[in-house]
Short mmCIF file of C-alpha atoms in Angstrom, two decimals:
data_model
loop_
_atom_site.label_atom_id
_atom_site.label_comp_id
_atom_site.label_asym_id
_atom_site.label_seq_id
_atom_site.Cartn_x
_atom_site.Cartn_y
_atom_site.Cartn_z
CA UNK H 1492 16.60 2.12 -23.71
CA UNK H 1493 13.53 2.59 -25.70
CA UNK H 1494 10.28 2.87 -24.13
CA UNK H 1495 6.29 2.46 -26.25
CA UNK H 1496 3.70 3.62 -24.53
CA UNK H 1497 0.49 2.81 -25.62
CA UNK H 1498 -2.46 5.28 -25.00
CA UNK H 1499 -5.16 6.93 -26.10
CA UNK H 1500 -4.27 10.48 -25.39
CA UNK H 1501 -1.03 10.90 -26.52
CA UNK H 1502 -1.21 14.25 -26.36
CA UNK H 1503 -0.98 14.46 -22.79
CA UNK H 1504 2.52 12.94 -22.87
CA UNK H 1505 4.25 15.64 -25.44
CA UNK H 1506 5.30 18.13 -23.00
CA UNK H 1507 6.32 15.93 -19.79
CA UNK H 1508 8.85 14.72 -22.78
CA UNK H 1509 10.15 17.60 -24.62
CA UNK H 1510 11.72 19.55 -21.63
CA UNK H 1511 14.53 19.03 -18.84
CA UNK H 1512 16.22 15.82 -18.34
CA UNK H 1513 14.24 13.43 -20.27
CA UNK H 1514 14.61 15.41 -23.25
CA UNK H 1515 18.08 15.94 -22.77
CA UNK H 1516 18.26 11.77 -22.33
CA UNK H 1517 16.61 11.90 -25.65
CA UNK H 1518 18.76 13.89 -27.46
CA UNK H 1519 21.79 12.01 -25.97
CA UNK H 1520 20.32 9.20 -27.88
CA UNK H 1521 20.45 7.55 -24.31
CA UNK H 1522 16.46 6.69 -24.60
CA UNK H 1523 14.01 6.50 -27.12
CA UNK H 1524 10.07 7.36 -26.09
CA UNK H 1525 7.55 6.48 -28.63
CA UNK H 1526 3.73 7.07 -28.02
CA UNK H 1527 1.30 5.25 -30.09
CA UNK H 1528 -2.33 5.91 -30.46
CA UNK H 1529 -4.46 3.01 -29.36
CA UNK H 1530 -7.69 4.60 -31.93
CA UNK H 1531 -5.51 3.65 -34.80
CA UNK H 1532 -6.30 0.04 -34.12
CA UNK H 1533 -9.60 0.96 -33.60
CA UNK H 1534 -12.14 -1.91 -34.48
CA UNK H 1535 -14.22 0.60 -36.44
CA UNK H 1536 -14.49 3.60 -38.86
CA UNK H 1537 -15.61 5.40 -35.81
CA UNK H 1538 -12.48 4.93 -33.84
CA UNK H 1539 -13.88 2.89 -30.71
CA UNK H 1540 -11.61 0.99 -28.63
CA UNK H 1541 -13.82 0.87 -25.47
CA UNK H 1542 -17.07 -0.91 -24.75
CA UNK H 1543 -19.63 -1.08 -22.20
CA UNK H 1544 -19.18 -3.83 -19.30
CA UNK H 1545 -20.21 -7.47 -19.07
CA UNK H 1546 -22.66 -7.91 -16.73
CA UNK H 1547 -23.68 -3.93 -16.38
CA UNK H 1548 -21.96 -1.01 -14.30
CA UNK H 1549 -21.26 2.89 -15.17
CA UNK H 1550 -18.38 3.31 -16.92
CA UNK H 1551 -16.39 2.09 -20.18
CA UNK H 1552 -13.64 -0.38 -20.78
CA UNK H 1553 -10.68 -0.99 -23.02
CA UNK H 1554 -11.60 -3.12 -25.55
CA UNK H 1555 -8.56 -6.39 -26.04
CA UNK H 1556 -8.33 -5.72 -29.92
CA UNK H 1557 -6.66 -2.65 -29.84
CA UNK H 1558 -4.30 -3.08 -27.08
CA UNK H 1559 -3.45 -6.75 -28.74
CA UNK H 1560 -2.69 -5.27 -32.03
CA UNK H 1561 -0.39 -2.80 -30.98
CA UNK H 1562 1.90 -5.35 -28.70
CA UNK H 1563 1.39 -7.84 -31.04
CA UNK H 1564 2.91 -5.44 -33.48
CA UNK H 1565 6.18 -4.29 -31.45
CA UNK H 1566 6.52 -7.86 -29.65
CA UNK H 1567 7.04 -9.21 -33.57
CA UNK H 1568 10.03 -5.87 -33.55
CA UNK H 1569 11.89 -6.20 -30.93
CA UNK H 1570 11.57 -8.39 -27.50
CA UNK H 1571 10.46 -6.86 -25.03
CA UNK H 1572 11.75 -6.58 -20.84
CA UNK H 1573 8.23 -5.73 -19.52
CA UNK H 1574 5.37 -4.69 -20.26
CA UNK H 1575 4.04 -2.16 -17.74
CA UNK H 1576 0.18 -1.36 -17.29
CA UNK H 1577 -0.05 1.65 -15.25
CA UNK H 1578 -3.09 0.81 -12.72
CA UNK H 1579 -3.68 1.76 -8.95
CA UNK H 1580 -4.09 -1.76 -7.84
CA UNK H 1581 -0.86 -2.15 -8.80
CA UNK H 1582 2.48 -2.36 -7.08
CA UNK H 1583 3.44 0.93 -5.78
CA UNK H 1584 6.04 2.85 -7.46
CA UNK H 1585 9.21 3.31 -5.20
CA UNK H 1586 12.62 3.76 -5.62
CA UNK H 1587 14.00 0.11 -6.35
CA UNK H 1588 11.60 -0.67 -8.57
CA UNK H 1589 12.39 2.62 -10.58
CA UNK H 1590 16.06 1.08 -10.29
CA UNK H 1591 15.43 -2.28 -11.50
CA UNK H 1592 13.49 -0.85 -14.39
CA UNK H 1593 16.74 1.42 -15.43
CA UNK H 1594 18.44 -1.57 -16.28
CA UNK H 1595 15.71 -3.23 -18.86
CA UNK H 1596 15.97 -2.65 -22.87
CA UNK H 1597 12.63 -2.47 -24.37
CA UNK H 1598 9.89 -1.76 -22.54
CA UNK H 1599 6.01 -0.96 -22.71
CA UNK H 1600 3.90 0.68 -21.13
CA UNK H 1601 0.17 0.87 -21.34
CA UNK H 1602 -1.91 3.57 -20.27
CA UNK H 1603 -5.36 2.55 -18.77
CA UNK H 1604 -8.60 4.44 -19.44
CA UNK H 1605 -12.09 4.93 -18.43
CA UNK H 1606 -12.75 1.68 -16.04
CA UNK H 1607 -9.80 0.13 -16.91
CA UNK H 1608 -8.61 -2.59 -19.86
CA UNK H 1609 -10.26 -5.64 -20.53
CA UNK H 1610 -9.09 -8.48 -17.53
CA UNK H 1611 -7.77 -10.83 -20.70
CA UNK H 1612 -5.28 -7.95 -21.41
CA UNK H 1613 -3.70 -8.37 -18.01
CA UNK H 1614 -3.91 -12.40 -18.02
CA UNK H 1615 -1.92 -12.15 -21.31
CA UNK H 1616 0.51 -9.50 -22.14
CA UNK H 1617 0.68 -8.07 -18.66
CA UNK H 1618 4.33 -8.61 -17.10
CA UNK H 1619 4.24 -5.35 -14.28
CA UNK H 1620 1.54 -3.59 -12.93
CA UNK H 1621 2.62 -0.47 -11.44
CA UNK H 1622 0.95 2.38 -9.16
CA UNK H 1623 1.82 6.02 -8.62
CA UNK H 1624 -0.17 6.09 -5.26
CA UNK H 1625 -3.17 5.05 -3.70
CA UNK H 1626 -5.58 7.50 -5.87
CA UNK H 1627 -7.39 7.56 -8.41
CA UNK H 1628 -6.34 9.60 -12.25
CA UNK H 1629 -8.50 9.88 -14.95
CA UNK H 1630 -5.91 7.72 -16.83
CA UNK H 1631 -2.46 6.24 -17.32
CA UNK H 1632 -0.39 9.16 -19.05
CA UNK H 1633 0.81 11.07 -16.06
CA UNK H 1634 1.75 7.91 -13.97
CA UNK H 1635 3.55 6.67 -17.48
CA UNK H 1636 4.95 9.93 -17.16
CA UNK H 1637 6.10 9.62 -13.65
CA UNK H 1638 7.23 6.32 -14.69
CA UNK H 1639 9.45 7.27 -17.13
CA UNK H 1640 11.03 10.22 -15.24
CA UNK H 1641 11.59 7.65 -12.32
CA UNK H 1642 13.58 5.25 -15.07
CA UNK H 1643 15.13 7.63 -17.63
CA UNK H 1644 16.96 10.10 -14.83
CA UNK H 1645 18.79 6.22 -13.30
CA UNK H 1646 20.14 5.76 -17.00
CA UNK H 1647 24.37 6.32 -17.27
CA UNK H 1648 25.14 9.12 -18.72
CA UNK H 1649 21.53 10.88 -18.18
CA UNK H 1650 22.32 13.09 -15.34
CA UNK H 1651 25.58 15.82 -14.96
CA UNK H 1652 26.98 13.59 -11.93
CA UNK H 1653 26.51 10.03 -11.98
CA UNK H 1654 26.52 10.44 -8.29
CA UNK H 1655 23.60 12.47 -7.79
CA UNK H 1656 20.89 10.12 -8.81
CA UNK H 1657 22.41 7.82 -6.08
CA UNK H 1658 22.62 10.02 -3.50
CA UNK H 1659 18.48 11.02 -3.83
CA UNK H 1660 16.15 10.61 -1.55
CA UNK H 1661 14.84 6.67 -1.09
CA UNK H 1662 17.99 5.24 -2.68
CA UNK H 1663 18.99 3.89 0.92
CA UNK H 1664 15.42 3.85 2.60
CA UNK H 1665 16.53 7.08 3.75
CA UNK H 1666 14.86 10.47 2.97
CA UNK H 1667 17.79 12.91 1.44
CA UNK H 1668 19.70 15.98 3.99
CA UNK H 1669 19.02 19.15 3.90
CA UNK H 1670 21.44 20.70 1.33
CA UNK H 1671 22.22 24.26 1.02
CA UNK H 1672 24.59 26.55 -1.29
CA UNK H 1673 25.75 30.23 -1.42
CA UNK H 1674 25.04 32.66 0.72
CA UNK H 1675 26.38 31.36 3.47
CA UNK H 1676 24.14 33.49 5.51
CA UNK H 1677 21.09 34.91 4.46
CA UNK H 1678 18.35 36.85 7.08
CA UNK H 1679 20.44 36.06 10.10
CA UNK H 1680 20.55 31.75 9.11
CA UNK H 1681 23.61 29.94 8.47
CA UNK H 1682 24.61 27.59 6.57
CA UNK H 1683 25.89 24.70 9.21
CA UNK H 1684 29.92 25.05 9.47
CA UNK H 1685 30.23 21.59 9.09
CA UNK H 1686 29.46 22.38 5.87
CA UNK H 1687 32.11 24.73 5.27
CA UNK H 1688 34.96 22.92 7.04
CA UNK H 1689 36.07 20.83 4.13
CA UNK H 1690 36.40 17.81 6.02
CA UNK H 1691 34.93 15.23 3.57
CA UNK H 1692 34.71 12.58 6.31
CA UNK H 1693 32.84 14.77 9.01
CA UNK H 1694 30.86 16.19 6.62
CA UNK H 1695 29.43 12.88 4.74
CA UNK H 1696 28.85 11.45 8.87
CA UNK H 1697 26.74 15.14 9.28
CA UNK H 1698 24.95 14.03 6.32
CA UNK H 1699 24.08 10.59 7.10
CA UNK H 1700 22.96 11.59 10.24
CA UNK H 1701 20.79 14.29 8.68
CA UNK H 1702 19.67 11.97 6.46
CA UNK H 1703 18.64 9.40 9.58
CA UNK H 1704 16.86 12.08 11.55
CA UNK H 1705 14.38 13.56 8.83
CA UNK H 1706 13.65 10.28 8.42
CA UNK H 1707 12.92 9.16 11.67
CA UNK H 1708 10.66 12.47 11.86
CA UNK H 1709 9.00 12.22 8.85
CA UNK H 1710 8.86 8.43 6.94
CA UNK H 1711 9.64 6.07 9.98
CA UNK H 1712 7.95 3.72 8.22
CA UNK H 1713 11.36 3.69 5.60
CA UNK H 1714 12.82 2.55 8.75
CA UNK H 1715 11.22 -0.74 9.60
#
């Protein structure tokens, strides 16, 4: 997979990227992150690329020429599966979107500033338009970078156990079990001896009905 992200604080992206599993998915060679900088398109010396808004208002806007130039520039690469803006009035990030994502090629995503990109951006280039959650950032890089964490982890090969990324939380509308590991008993509380029994059966039915319960008592709405 490779994945452009188009911002103008790329900067803010270096880290989330150079540690745990998406860099390990990097070095596998499994995806490929590039951040470009939307100020070198700028439309002047100066390096603007926002503008103030038609019609009056606080607040700046992406200007279309800089945003343009850079898709125009990879679309004439390599096509492209989506291209994501990263937006609160989008559509919420949740688990099935994340795995229908995994299995795209090429994607970009565009990280929205100030008040937002010019409307003519969005009528034209625009294929997904994706939120973290109903609030408000100060811009697009960390929901790109949620985004991408989301994505990369669902890629083959990405995590240790292929199973594990399918057994997480949301995969089934169902919020994960508790899980526990060694010691067995620690400050008088035990681990469940289901647990222990090696029945592989009896234990996956615990978990499923583990699974069922936390999610009646905490995210009924997962539930219908």
């Amino acid at each position: 997979m490779r994945i452009d992200i188009l911002t103008c604080l790329p900067e803010l992206l270096v880290s989330p990227f150079s540690h745990s599993i998406v860099k390990r998915a990097q070095d596998k060679g499994l995806v490929n992150i590039h951040l470009h900088q939307l100020r070198d398109k700028a439309i002047n010396k100066h390096g603007q690329i926002d503008d103030a808004v038609f019609g009056g208002g606080a607040g700046m806007v992406l200007r279309v020429e800089p945003i343009a130039a850079w898709i125009d520039e990879l679309q004439a690469q390599r096509p492209y599966d989506a291209i994501i803006y990263l937006t609160p009035d989008g559509e919420t990030l949740r688990q099935p979107l994340a795995n229908r994502l995994s299995l795209f090629q090429n994607i970009i995503m565009l990280c929205g500033h100030y008040k937002g990109i010019d409307e003519r951006i969005r009528q034209t280039y625009i294929t997904h338009e994706i939120s973290v959650g109903d609030y408000v950032l100060s811009g697009g890089e960390l929901g790109a970078a949620i985004l991408v964490d989301a994505v990369v982890r669902l890629l083959p090969g990405v995590l240790g156990n292929e199973e594990s990324a399918l057994s997480d939380s949301f995969q089934d509308d169902l919020l994960a079990p508790p899980v526990y590991t060694r010691p067995a008993e620690w400050r008088g509380q035990v681990v469940p001896e289901i647990l222990l029994s090696g029945n592989t059966p009896k234990i996956e039915e615990w978990r499923h009905e583990q699974a069922l319960a936390r999610t009646q008592q905490r995210r009924p709405d997962l539930l219908g």
